[in-house]
Coordinates of C-alpha atoms in Angstrom, one line a residue:
S8 CA -4.6 -7.9 6.5
R9 CA -2.3 -4.9 6.5
P10 CA 0.3 -3.6 4.0
R11 CA 3.9 -4.4 4.5
R12 CA 5.9 -2.1 6.8
F13 CA 2.8 -1.6 9.0
G14 CA 3.9 -3.4 12.2
K15 CA 2.1 -6.7 11.8
S16 CA 5.1 -8.6 13.2
L17 CA 5.5 -6.2 16.1
L18 CA 1.8 -6.8 16.9
I19 CA 2.4 -10.5 16.9
S20 CA 5.4 -10.1 19.2
T21 CA 3.3 -8.0 21.6
L22 CA 0.5 -10.6 21.7
Q23 CA 3.1 -13.3 22.3
A24 CA 4.6 -11.4 25.2
Y25 CA 1.2 -10.7 26.7
F26 CA 0.0 -14.4 26.5
E27 CA 3.3 -15.6 27.9
G28 CA 2.6 -13.4 31.0
Q29 CA 5.7 -11.1 30.5
R30 CA 4.4 -8.4 32.7
D31 CA 7.7 -6.6 33.0
L32 CA 7.6 -5.8 29.3
F33 CA 4.4 -3.8 29.7
K34 CA 5.6 -1.6 32.6
G35 CA 4.2 1.9 32.3
L36 CA 1.8 0.9 29.6
A37 CA -2.0 0.7 29.7
M38 CA -2.0 -3.1 29.8
E39 CA -0.1 -3.0 33.1
R40 CA -3.2 -1.4 34.6
L41 CA -5.9 -3.3 32.6
E42 CA -4.6 -6.8 33.2
T43 CA -4.7 -8.1 36.8
E44 CA -4.1 -11.9 36.4
W45 CA -1.3 -12.2 33.8
T46 CA -2.0 -15.9 33.2
E47 CA 0.8 -17.6 31.3
Y48 CA -0.4 -19.7 28.3
P49 CA 1.6 -21.9 26.0
V50 CA 2.3 -19.9 22.8
L51 CA 3.0 -21.4 19.4
R52 CA 4.3 -18.8 17.0
F53 CA 4.7 -19.5 13.3
D54 CA 6.7 -16.7 11.6
M55 CA 6.4 -17.1 7.8
T56 CA 8.0 -13.8 6.8
S57 CA 11.1 -15.6 5.5
F58 CA 9.1 -18.3 3.6
R59 CA 9.4 -16.5 0.3
H60 CA 10.6 -17.9 -3.0
V61 CA 10.1 -21.5 -1.8
D62 CA 8.7 -24.6 -3.5
K63 CA 6.4 -27.2 -1.9
E64 CA 9.2 -29.3 -0.4
Q65 CA 11.0 -26.2 1.0
L66 CA 7.7 -25.0 2.6
L67 CA 7.0 -28.4 4.2
S68 CA 10.6 -28.4 5.5
N69 CA 10.2 -24.9 7.0
L70 CA 7.0 -25.8 8.7
N71 CA 8.4 -29.0 10.1
W72 CA 11.4 -27.2 11.4
I73 CA 9.3 -24.7 13.4
L74 CA 7.2 -27.6 14.7
S75 CA 10.3 -29.4 15.8
Q76 CA 11.4 -26.5 18.0
Y77 CA 8.2 -26.7 20.0
E78 CA 8.2 -30.5 20.0
R79 CA 11.5 -30.3 22.0
I80 CA 9.3 -28.7 24.8
Y81 CA 6.1 -30.7 24.5
G82 CA 7.3 -33.9 23.0
K83 CA 6.8 -35.5 19.6
D84 CA 4.8 -38.4 18.1
E85 CA 7.2 -41.0 16.9
Q86 CA 5.4 -41.5 13.6
D87 CA 6.4 -39.4 10.6
L88 CA 3.3 -37.2 10.3
R89 CA 2.7 -34.3 7.9
P90 CA 2.7 -30.8 9.4
S91 CA -1.1 -30.5 9.9
L92 CA -1.1 -33.7 12.1
R93 CA 2.0 -32.6 13.9
L94 CA 0.3 -29.3 14.7
Y95 CA -2.8 -31.1 16.0
E96 CA -0.8 -33.3 18.3
L97 CA 1.5 -30.5 19.4
V98 CA -1.5 -28.3 20.5
R99 CA -3.1 -31.2 22.3
R100 CA 0.0 -32.2 24.2
A101 CA 0.8 -28.6 25.2
Y102 CA -2.8 -28.4 26.6
E103 CA -2.5 -31.6 28.5
Q104 CA 1.0 -30.8 29.9
T105 CA 0.2 -27.3 31.1
G106 CA -3.5 -27.4 31.8
K107 CA -3.9 -24.2 29.8
Q108 CA -5.4 -23.5 26.5
V109 CA -2.9 -22.8 23.7
V110 CA -2.3 -19.6 21.8
V111 CA -1.4 -19.9 18.1
L112 CA 0.0 -16.9 16.3
I113 CA 0.7 -17.0 12.5
D114 CA 2.6 -14.1 11.0
W115 CA 2.4 -13.5 7.2
Y116 CA 0.5 -16.6 6.5
D117 CA 0.4 -15.6 2.8
A118 CA 4.2 -15.1 2.4
P119 CA 4.8 -18.4 0.6
M120 CA 2.2 -17.7 -2.0
L121 CA 2.8 -14.0 -2.7
D122 CA 5.5 -14.4 -5.4
V123 CA 3.7 -17.2 -7.2
V124 CA 0.2 -15.9 -7.5
H125 CA 0.8 -15.8 -11.3
E126 CA 2.1 -19.4 -11.4
E127 CA -1.0 -21.5 -11.4
D128 CA 0.6 -24.9 -10.6
N129 CA 3.1 -23.7 -8.1
F130 CA 0.5 -21.5 -6.4
R131 CA -2.0 -24.3 -6.0
E132 CA 0.6 -26.6 -4.4
L133 CA 1.7 -24.0 -1.9
H134 CA -2.0 -22.9 -1.3
R135 CA -2.8 -26.6 -0.6
V136 CA 0.1 -26.9 1.9
I137 CA -1.0 -23.8 3.9
S138 CA -4.7 -24.8 3.8
D139 CA -3.8 -28.3 5.0
F140 CA -1.6 -26.9 7.8
L141 CA -4.4 -24.5 9.0
A142 CA -7.2 -27.1 8.8
P143 CA -6.8 -28.7 12.3
L144 CA -7.4 -25.4 14.1
K145 CA -11.2 -25.9 13.7
S146 CA -11.2 -29.3 15.5
L147 CA -8.7 -28.0 18.1
E148 CA -11.1 -25.3 19.3
P149 CA -11.5 -26.8 22.8
Y150 CA -7.7 -26.6 23.3
L151 CA -7.3 -23.1 22.0
R152 CA -7.3 -19.8 24.0
F153 CA -6.6 -17.5 21.0
V154 CA -5.6 -17.7 17.4
F155 CA -4.4 -14.6 15.4
I156 CA -3.3 -14.6 11.8
T157 CA -1.7 -11.7 9.8
G158 CA -1.0 -11.2 6.2
I159 CA -0.9 -8.7 3.3
T160 CA -3.3 -10.4 0.9
R161 CA -6.6 -12.1 1.2
F162 CA -7.3 -15.6 -0.1
S163 CA -10.7 -17.1 -0.1
Q164 CA -11.7 -18.0 3.4
A165 CA -13.7 -21.0 2.3
D166 CA -10.7 -22.4 0.4
M167 CA -7.8 -21.3 2.6
F168 CA -9.3 -21.9 6.0
G169 CA -11.6 -24.8 5.0
G170 CA -13.9 -25.7 8.0
L171 CA -12.4 -22.9 10.1
N172 CA -15.7 -21.0 10.0
N173 CA -15.2 -19.4 13.3
V174 CA -12.3 -17.1 12.0
K175 CA -13.3 -13.5 12.0
N176 CA -11.7 -11.2 9.4
I177 CA -11.1 -7.9 11.2
S178 CA -9.2 -6.2 8.3
I179 CA -12.0 -3.8 7.5
N180 CA -13.6 -3.2 10.9
E181 CA -14.0 0.2 12.7
E182 CA -13.1 -1.3 16.1
Y183 CA -9.7 -2.5 14.8
A184 CA -9.0 0.2 12.2
A185 CA -6.0 1.6 14.2
I186 CA -4.7 -1.8 15.5
C187 CA -1.5 -1.3 13.4
G188 CA 0.2 1.9 12.4
I189 CA 0.3 5.1 14.4
T190 CA -2.6 7.5 14.8
E191 CA -2.3 11.3 15.0
E192 CA -3.5 11.2 18.6
E193 CA -0.5 9.0 19.4
M194 CA 1.8 11.4 17.6
V195 CA 0.8 14.4 19.7
T196 CA 1.0 12.5 22.9
Q197 CA 3.3 9.5 22.9
M198 CA 5.6 10.9 20.2
K199 CA 5.4 14.6 20.8
E200 CA 9.1 15.0 21.5
G201 CA 10.1 13.4 18.2
V202 CA 7.7 15.8 16.3
E203 CA 9.1 18.8 18.2
R204 CA 12.7 17.8 17.3
L205 CA 11.7 17.4 13.6
A206 CA 9.9 20.8 13.7
K207 CA 13.0 22.5 15.1
A208 CA 15.4 20.8 12.6
M209 CA 13.1 22.0 9.7
G210 CA 12.6 25.5 11.2
I211 CA 8.8 25.2 11.2
S212 CA 6.1 25.1 13.8
F213 CA 4.9 21.9 15.5
D214 CA 1.5 22.0 13.6
A215 CA 3.4 22.5 10.3
A216 CA 5.6 19.5 11.1
L217 CA 2.5 17.4 11.8
E218 CA 0.9 18.5 8.5
K219 CA 4.1 17.6 6.7
L220 CA 4.2 14.2 8.3
R221 CA 0.6 13.6 7.4
Q222 CA 1.2 14.4 3.7
E223 CA 4.2 12.2 3.6
Y224 CA 3.2 9.2 5.6
G225 CA -0.4 9.5 6.7
G226 CA -3.7 9.1 5.0
Y227 CA -4.5 5.4 5.7
H228 CA -8.0 4.3 6.7
F229 CA -9.0 0.7 7.1
D230 CA -12.7 1.5 7.5
W231 CA -14.9 4.6 7.4
P232 CA -15.2 6.4 9.6
S233 CA -12.0 5.6 11.3
P234 CA -8.8 7.3 12.7
E235 CA -6.2 8.3 10.1
V236 CA -3.2 6.0 10.4
Y237 CA 0.4 6.7 9.6
S238 CA 2.8 4.2 8.1
P239 CA 5.0 3.4 11.2
M240 CA 8.3 2.4 9.7
L241 CA 8.7 5.5 7.5
L242 CA 7.3 7.8 10.2
L243 CA 9.8 6.4 12.8
N244 CA 12.7 6.8 10.4
A245 CA 11.7 10.4 9.9
L246 CA 11.4 11.2 13.6
S247 CA 14.6 9.3 14.5
S248 CA 16.7 11.3 11.9
S249 CA 14.6 14.5 12.3
K250 CA 14.5 14.5 8.5
I251 CA 11.9 13.8 5.9
D252 CA 13.8 11.9 3.3
S253 CA 12.9 8.2 3.9
H254 CA 11.6 7.7 0.4
C255 CA 15.2 7.1 -0.6
L256 CA 14.9 3.8 1.4
V257 CA 11.8 2.7 -0.4
P258 CA 12.6 -0.1 -2.9
G259 CA 9.4 0.2 -4.9
P260 CA 6.4 -2.1 -5.3
P261 CA 7.1 -5.7 -4.2
S262 CA 7.6 -8.3 -6.9
Y263 CA 4.2 -9.9 -6.6
L264 CA 2.5 -6.5 -7.2
R265 CA 4.7 -5.8 -10.2
T266 CA 3.8 -9.1 -11.7
M267 CA 0.1 -8.6 -11.3
L268 CA 0.3 -5.0 -12.6
R269 CA 1.7 -6.5 -15.8
K270 CA -1.2 -9.0 -15.9
F271 CA -3.8 -6.3 -15.0
P272 CA -2.4 -3.0 -16.4
V273 CA -3.8 0.2 -14.8
A274 CA -4.0 3.8 -16.1
P275 CA -2.1 5.9 -13.6
E276 CA -4.8 8.6 -13.6
K277 CA -7.5 6.1 -12.7
I278 CA -5.8 4.8 -9.6
D279 CA -6.8 7.8 -7.4
G280 CA -10.3 9.0 -6.4
R281 CA -12.5 6.1 -7.6
Y282 CA -15.4 4.5 -5.8
G283 CA -15.8 0.7 -5.3
W284 CA -17.6 -1.8 -3.2
N285 CA -15.5 -3.6 -0.6
T286 CA -15.9 -6.8 -2.7
D287 CA -13.9 -4.9 -5.4
F288 CA -10.8 -4.0 -3.4
D289 CA -10.9 -6.4 -0.4
A290 CA -11.5 -9.4 -2.7
P291 CA -9.6 -12.7 -2.4
I292 CA -6.6 -12.6 -4.7
E293 CA -7.6 -15.7 -6.7
M294 CA -10.8 -13.9 -7.6
M295 CA -9.1 -10.8 -8.9
T296 CA -10.3 -9.3 -12.3
D297 CA -8.1 -6.2 -12.0
A298 CA -5.3 -4.8 -9.8
K299 CA -7.4 -3.0 -7.3
P300 CA -7.4 -5.6 -4.6
L301 CA -3.6 -5.9 -4.6
L302 CA -3.2 -2.1 -4.8
Y303 CA -5.4 -1.8 -1.7
Q304 CA -3.9 -4.7 0.3
S305 CA -0.4 -3.5 -0.5
G306 CA -1.1 0.0 0.7
Y307 CA -0.9 1.9 -2.6
I308 CA -4.6 2.9 -2.3
T309 CA -6.7 3.2 0.9
I310 CA -10.2 4.1 2.0
K311 CA -10.8 7.9 1.7
G312 CA -14.5 8.1 2.2
Y313 CA -17.8 6.2 2.1
E314 CA -21.1 6.7 0.2
R315 CA -23.8 5.3 2.4
M316 CA -26.6 5.2 -0.2
M317 CA -24.5 3.2 -2.6
D318 CA -22.6 1.3 0.1
S319 CA -19.4 2.2 -1.8
Y320 CA -16.0 3.4 -0.6
L321 CA -13.9 6.2 -2.1
L322 CA -10.4 4.9 -2.7
G323 CA -7.3 7.0 -3.2
I324 CA -3.5 7.0 -2.9
P325 CA -2.8 7.6 0.8
N326 CA 0.1 10.0 0.8
K327 CA 3.0 11.5 -1.1
E328 CA 5.4 8.6 -0.3
M329 CA 3.1 6.0 -1.8
R330 CA 2.4 8.2 -4.8
I331 CA 6.0 8.7 -5.6
E332 CA 6.9 5.0 -5.1
L333 CA 4.1 3.8 -7.4
M334 CA 4.8 6.4 -10.1
R335 CA 8.5 5.6 -10.1
Y336 CA 7.5 2.1 -10.9
L337 CA 5.1 3.1 -13.7
L338 CA 7.4 5.6 -15.3
P339 CA 9.4 2.9 -17.3
E340 CA 6.1 2.0 -19.0
Y341 CA 6.3 5.3 -20.8
V342 CA 10.0 6.1 -21.2
T343 CA 13.1 3.9 -22.0
P344 CA 14.8 2.1 -19.1
R345 CA 18.1 3.9 -19.9
K346 CA 16.4 7.2 -19.4
C347 CA 14.8 6.1 -16.1
T348 CA 18.2 5.8 -14.6
K349 CA 18.6 9.6 -15.1
S350 CA 15.0 10.4 -14.0
H351 CA 15.9 11.4 -10.5
A352 CA 17.9 14.5 -11.6
F353 CA 15.2 15.3 -14.2
I354 CA 12.4 15.1 -11.5
S355 CA 14.4 17.3 -9.2
D356 CA 15.1 19.9 -11.8
L357 CA 11.5 19.9 -13.0
Y358 CA 10.2 20.3 -9.5
C359 CA 12.4 23.4 -8.9
L360 CA 11.4 25.0 -12.1
I361 CA 7.7 24.6 -11.6
T362 CA 7.8 25.7 -7.9
E363 CA 9.7 28.8 -9.0
G364 CA 7.0 29.5 -11.6
N365 CA 9.4 29.0 -14.5
I366 CA 7.0 26.9 -16.6
D367 CA 8.8 27.7 -19.9
E368 CA 12.1 26.2 -18.9
A369 CA 10.2 23.3 -17.2
L370 CA 8.5 22.5 -20.6
Q371 CA 11.9 22.7 -22.4
L372 CA 13.3 20.2 -19.9
L373 CA 10.2 18.0 -20.4
Q374 CA 10.6 18.2 -24.2
T375 CA 14.1 16.9 -24.0
F376 CA 13.1 14.1 -21.6
L377 CA 10.1 13.0 -23.7
S378 CA 12.2 12.5 -26.8
T379 CA 13.2 9.1 -25.2
V380 CA 9.6 7.8 -25.2
P381 CA 9.9 4.4 -27.1
Y382 CA 7.9 4.2 -30.3
T383 CA 5.0 1.7 -30.0
E384 CA 1.5 1.5 -31.4
N385 CA 0.3 2.8 -28.0
T386 CA 1.9 6.2 -28.3
N387 CA -0.2 7.6 -31.1
Y388 CA -3.1 8.7 -29.1
E389 CA -3.6 11.6 -26.7
G390 CA -4.5 9.5 -23.7
H391 CA -1.0 8.0 -23.7
Y392 CA 0.6 11.4 -23.2
Q393 CA -1.9 12.4 -20.7
S394 CA -1.0 9.4 -18.6
L395 CA 2.7 10.0 -19.1
L396 CA 2.4 13.6 -17.9
Y397 CA 0.3 12.5 -15.0
V398 CA 3.0 10.1 -13.9
I399 CA 5.7 12.7 -14.2
F400 CA 3.9 15.5 -12.4
S401 CA 2.8 13.0 -9.7
L402 CA 6.5 12.1 -9.2
L403 CA 7.1 15.7 -8.3
G404 CA 4.9 15.2 -5.2
F405 CA 2.2 17.7 -6.1
Y406 CA -1.0 16.5 -4.6
D407 CA -3.3 18.5 -6.8
V408 CA -2.7 17.0 -10.2
D409 CA -5.5 15.5 -12.3
I410 CA -6.4 14.8 -15.9
E411 CA -9.7 15.0 -17.8
V412 CA -11.1 17.5 -15.3
R413 CA -14.7 18.2 -16.0
T414 CA -16.1 21.7 -16.3
A415 CA -19.5 23.1 -17.4
T416 CA -18.3 23.3 -21.0
G417 CA -16.0 20.4 -21.4
R418 CA -12.9 18.6 -20.0
I419 CA -9.5 20.0 -19.4
D420 CA -6.7 17.6 -20.3
M421 CA -4.6 18.3 -17.1
V422 CA -4.8 20.6 -14.1
L423 CA -1.8 21.1 -11.8
Q424 CA -1.7 23.3 -8.7
A425 CA 1.8 24.1 -7.6
G426 CA 3.5 27.0 -5.9
G427 CA 0.2 28.8 -5.3
V428 CA -0.6 28.7 -9.0
I429 CA -3.2 26.7 -11.0
Y430 CA -1.9 25.5 -14.4
L431 CA -4.4 24.4 -17.1
F432 CA -2.8 22.2 -19.7
E433 CA -4.5 21.5 -23.0
L434 CA -2.8 18.9 -25.3
K435 CA -3.1 18.5 -29.0
L436 CA -1.5 15.4 -30.5
K437 CA -2.6 16.3 -34.0
G438 CA -2.8 20.0 -33.6
S439 CA -0.8 23.1 -32.7
A440 CA -0.2 24.8 -29.4
E441 CA -2.3 27.7 -30.7
E442 CA -5.2 25.4 -31.2
A443 CA -4.8 24.0 -27.7
L444 CA -4.7 27.5 -26.1
S445 CA -7.7 28.6 -28.2
Q446 CA -9.7 25.7 -26.8
I447 CA -9.0 26.8 -23.2
D448 CA -10.2 30.3 -24.1
L449 CA -13.2 29.2 -26.2
K450 CA -14.6 27.0 -23.4
N451 CA -13.6 29.3 -20.6
Y452 CA -12.0 26.6 -18.5
P453 CA -10.6 29.0 -15.9
E454 CA -14.1 29.8 -14.7
R455 CA -14.2 26.3 -13.1
F456 CA -11.4 27.5 -10.6
A457 CA -12.7 31.0 -9.8
L458 CA -13.5 30.1 -6.1
R459 CA -10.0 29.0 -5.4
N460 CA -8.8 32.6 -5.6
L461 CA -5.5 31.6 -7.1
P462 CA -3.8 32.9 -10.3
V463 CA -4.6 30.7 -13.3
V464 CA -2.0 30.0 -16.1
K465 CA -3.2 28.6 -19.4
V466 CA -0.8 26.4 -21.3
G467 CA -1.4 25.1 -24.8
I468 CA 0.8 22.2 -25.9
G469 CA 1.3 20.6 -29.3
F470 CA 2.9 17.2 -29.8
D471 CA 5.3 16.0 -32.5
M472 CA 4.1 12.5 -33.5
E473 CA 7.3 11.6 -35.3
R474 CA 9.7 12.6 -32.4
H475 CA 7.2 11.7 -29.7
T476 CA 7.7 14.8 -27.7
L477 CA 6.4 18.4 -27.3
S478 CA 6.5 20.3 -30.6
G479 CA 5.7 23.6 -29.0
W480 CA 3.8 25.4 -26.4
I481 CA 2.2 28.7 -25.6
I482 CA 1.9 30.1 -22.0
N483 CA -0.7 32.6 -21.2
N484 CA 0.3 34.0 -17.8
P485 CA -1.7 37.0 -16.7

């Protein structure tokens, strides 16, 4: 399992070329030295990437069409068999005709089911078709050289693969943690020229360009410890254009994730920096009790650390690109859809004002924007506005933004580090800006950040419950 845009299909193509003995395609690569025999095996590739938004009959038709292409080569049983039996006979005939064991490659096995995970009846039908199709692989073991299956999501191995108990899930495995994506070692060796061109175009050093790429597209780990992996598609776009702006190409969370986020709502501030067991985030989709498994399997959170004593993993948003993409999707939960169409200009203006240190004008802009928050029962508590501000400031791309930050004397509503300055925000939904600022001073919140050796700006904010926006603020900037 790997997120979309991570090179799963390219990996399948590479395996296909290798098992077909296409030595010329590996010229100059490590495999040319490592492999000495280059045995050609019969390869059956089932690409299900286009099997989206299909019903049972369409799925059966698509599987039968792929099978028919290979039956032109290896022959066909005259009986009208269902796909699973056709697969069984196809593998057996390929083995008998070539004298070689068969390679089966299945790309995006979960594609037919992704968009119907919330439709119980439709999901069961498609799930049954795929399970039935894969079932013969167990009994075909003597005829098989290699089987490799990719996908985004995990479904229960017992249900999906039935008796196929010799399948090994390598999704979270140190040995295969960098099997897809691009590592930093590869960037400074294989892709060095591209990074150098980017650094020159941006007028920064090679190391600074690497750090910029890491913040934008890196941060992925598929075990711990493991190499840091970069999202390949976005990284390659940036290097080919010598420009870091590929987030304009990102369409937002896929439809299946949007559906499940509506079913299992998440507080934006609780997505990042939380611990969990691998059974929590790498769980089969049909066993989900919250959105964490889909967020992980879709690439919106990743492994950031490991606590050995508790056997738990620290999870977090991998990079700026994924943070912005996710927060863009969550923003309409807090402001009207009409206003969201104008949010790009708002976010750009707010970013410039904060990085320039002009916090007063930034709050004026925020006050105008928040006046569009729709009135619902959920807006009359402080946590709603904390979450809203967290989403907005995360959209600015600032890494160091958090809410409910604990100190020795209490909890600060929100902390933001930007432009070399630490901003402490205290919010009062049923109080004044003066009361909010007084609480910062009374509990001496700045002491918590003394070791960072950065200037601290205290900001007290009051909220107008009738207009659902900022009523006023006081900025204490020493």
